Amino acid sequence: DVAEAIAKIWGEDTEKLIGANENDKWTDADLEKRFLEQKAEIVSLNLHANHFLYGCPREEENVNVQEIQSAPATMSRTIIYSLGCHSGLNVGPDDKYPIDLPQVFMSKKVFSYMGNTGYGIGGYPIVLSEELNRLYAENLKNGDDAATALKKAKLKYLSANLYKMVNEPKKVDWNHNKIYEEATLYGI
């Protein structure tokens, strides 16, 4: 899965990677301890989301924007990226949540935050949103700043699928366009 692939990219340089697959049994308390109580330079959130929260394998347990807002962890100068659905979607407040994920991370003074404005999609082998995040991690590891890393990841992702888009349009998974367009970077 993509969490394992990203962990291999970072190797021992990894300060914090948070990922999940269907077999994980971690809870919101585990996520809070690893993400909200510790400082890290790079955080890869490979888990379910919507614009107000990150979800854990147990559906009744989540970490929402208020918990992130009040977290003791210093997030300044942190690069955070997520493949979670709608994790990068900027929306207005509602009765339950006054701010969304991009807003809460900007209020915590992260260096940059990248998330999807639509559905994050993956599969086997690593494809679509997962592949774009893997390429992004690779570029960050190679020393690119957050904006350049995303630009290069999108270009590489698009070029890997361009031949089919032009020459074999009936065989194209048009989700590639969606993936390219929805990965959104905040901050810097």
Tab-separated table of C-alpha atoms in Angstrom, residues 25-104:
chain	number	residue	atom	x	y	z
A	25	LYS	CA	-6.345	-1.481	14.279
A	26	TRP	CA	-5.155	1.935	15.391
A	27	THR	CA	-7.533	4.384	17.037
A	28	ASP	CA	-8.039	8.108	17.283
A	29	ALA	CA	-5.943	8.046	20.476
A	30	ASP	CA	-3.042	6.572	18.485
A	31	LEU	CA	-3.440	9.241	15.806
A	32	GLU	CA	-3.616	12.006	18.392
A	33	LYS	CA	-0.469	10.760	20.133
A	34	ARG	CA	1.545	10.399	16.900
A	35	PHE	CA	0.309	13.532	15.156
A	36	LEU	CA	-1.041	16.046	17.641
A	37	GLU	CA	1.412	15.665	20.508
A	38	GLN	CA	4.747	15.521	18.649
A	39	LYS	CA	6.626	17.881	16.339
A	40	ALA	CA	7.678	16.613	12.924
A	41	GLU	CA	9.117	18.173	9.785
A	42	ILE	CA	7.183	15.947	7.385
A	43	VAL	CA	3.782	14.370	7.994
A	44	SER	CA	2.190	12.018	5.479
A	45	LEU	CA	-1.457	11.371	6.371
A	46	ASN	CA	-2.460	8.290	4.409
A	47	LEU	CA	-5.953	7.844	5.714
A	48	HIS	CA	-9.610	8.672	5.149
A	49	ALA	CA	-10.776	12.248	5.538
A	50	ASN	CA	-13.376	14.823	4.762
A	51	HIS	CA	-12.939	18.586	4.909
A	52	PHE	CA	-13.412	18.655	8.718
A	53	LEU	CA	-11.708	15.502	10.016
A	54	TYR	CA	-9.383	12.540	9.571
A	55	GLY	CA	-10.930	9.131	10.029
A	56	CYS	CA	-9.521	6.104	11.766
A	57	PRO	CA	-10.236	2.473	10.870
A	58	ARG	CA	-12.993	2.468	13.474
A	59	GLU	CA	-15.661	4.731	12.013
A	60	GLU	CA	-16.782	6.052	15.397
A	61	GLU	CA	-13.297	7.416	16.063
A	62	ASN	CA	-12.020	10.478	14.237
A	63	VAL	CA	-9.733	13.445	14.762
A	64	ASN	CA	-11.501	16.681	13.867
A	65	VAL	CA	-10.436	20.277	13.270
A	66	GLN	CA	-11.141	21.375	16.856
A	67	GLU	CA	-8.817	18.663	18.184
A	68	ILE	CA	-6.125	19.707	15.707
A	69	GLN	CA	-6.632	23.382	16.611
A	70	SER	CA	-6.158	22.734	20.332
A	71	ALA	CA	-3.303	20.228	19.911
A	72	PRO	CA	-0.086	20.953	21.812
A	73	ALA	CA	2.163	19.977	18.882
A	74	THR	CA	4.017	22.805	17.197
A	75	MET	CA	3.308	22.531	13.502
A	76	SER	CA	5.219	25.551	12.255
A	77	ARG	CA	7.670	24.699	9.475
A	78	THR	CA	5.948	21.325	8.992
A	79	ILE	CA	5.077	19.951	5.556
A	80	ILE	CA	1.842	17.966	5.742
A	81	TYR	CA	0.319	16.050	2.868
A	82	SER	CA	-2.722	13.833	2.628
A	83	LEU	CA	-4.479	11.671	0.090
A	84	GLY	CA	-7.718	11.668	2.113
A	85	CYS	CA	-10.938	12.537	0.322
A	86	HIS	CA	-11.733	16.253	0.459
A	87	SER	CA	-8.834	16.876	2.858
A	88	GLY	CA	-7.855	19.911	0.780
A	89	LEU	CA	-11.365	21.223	0.168
A	90	ASN	CA	-11.820	24.719	1.536
A	91	VAL	CA	-15.432	25.198	2.705
A	92	GLY	CA	-17.326	27.590	4.915
A	93	PRO	CA	-18.119	26.869	8.544
A	94	ASP	CA	-21.094	24.852	9.657
A	95	ASP	CA	-22.796	24.490	13.043
A	96	LYS	CA	-20.402	21.787	14.214
A	97	TYR	CA	-17.064	22.821	12.657
A	98	PRO	CA	-16.018	26.494	12.437
A	99	ILE	CA	-13.049	25.847	10.108
A	100	ASP	CA	-11.894	23.183	7.646
A	101	LEU	CA	-8.646	21.195	7.426
A	102	PRO	CA	-6.730	23.654	5.201
A	103	GLN	CA	-7.746	26.523	7.492
A	104	VAL	CA	-6.787	24.722	10.688
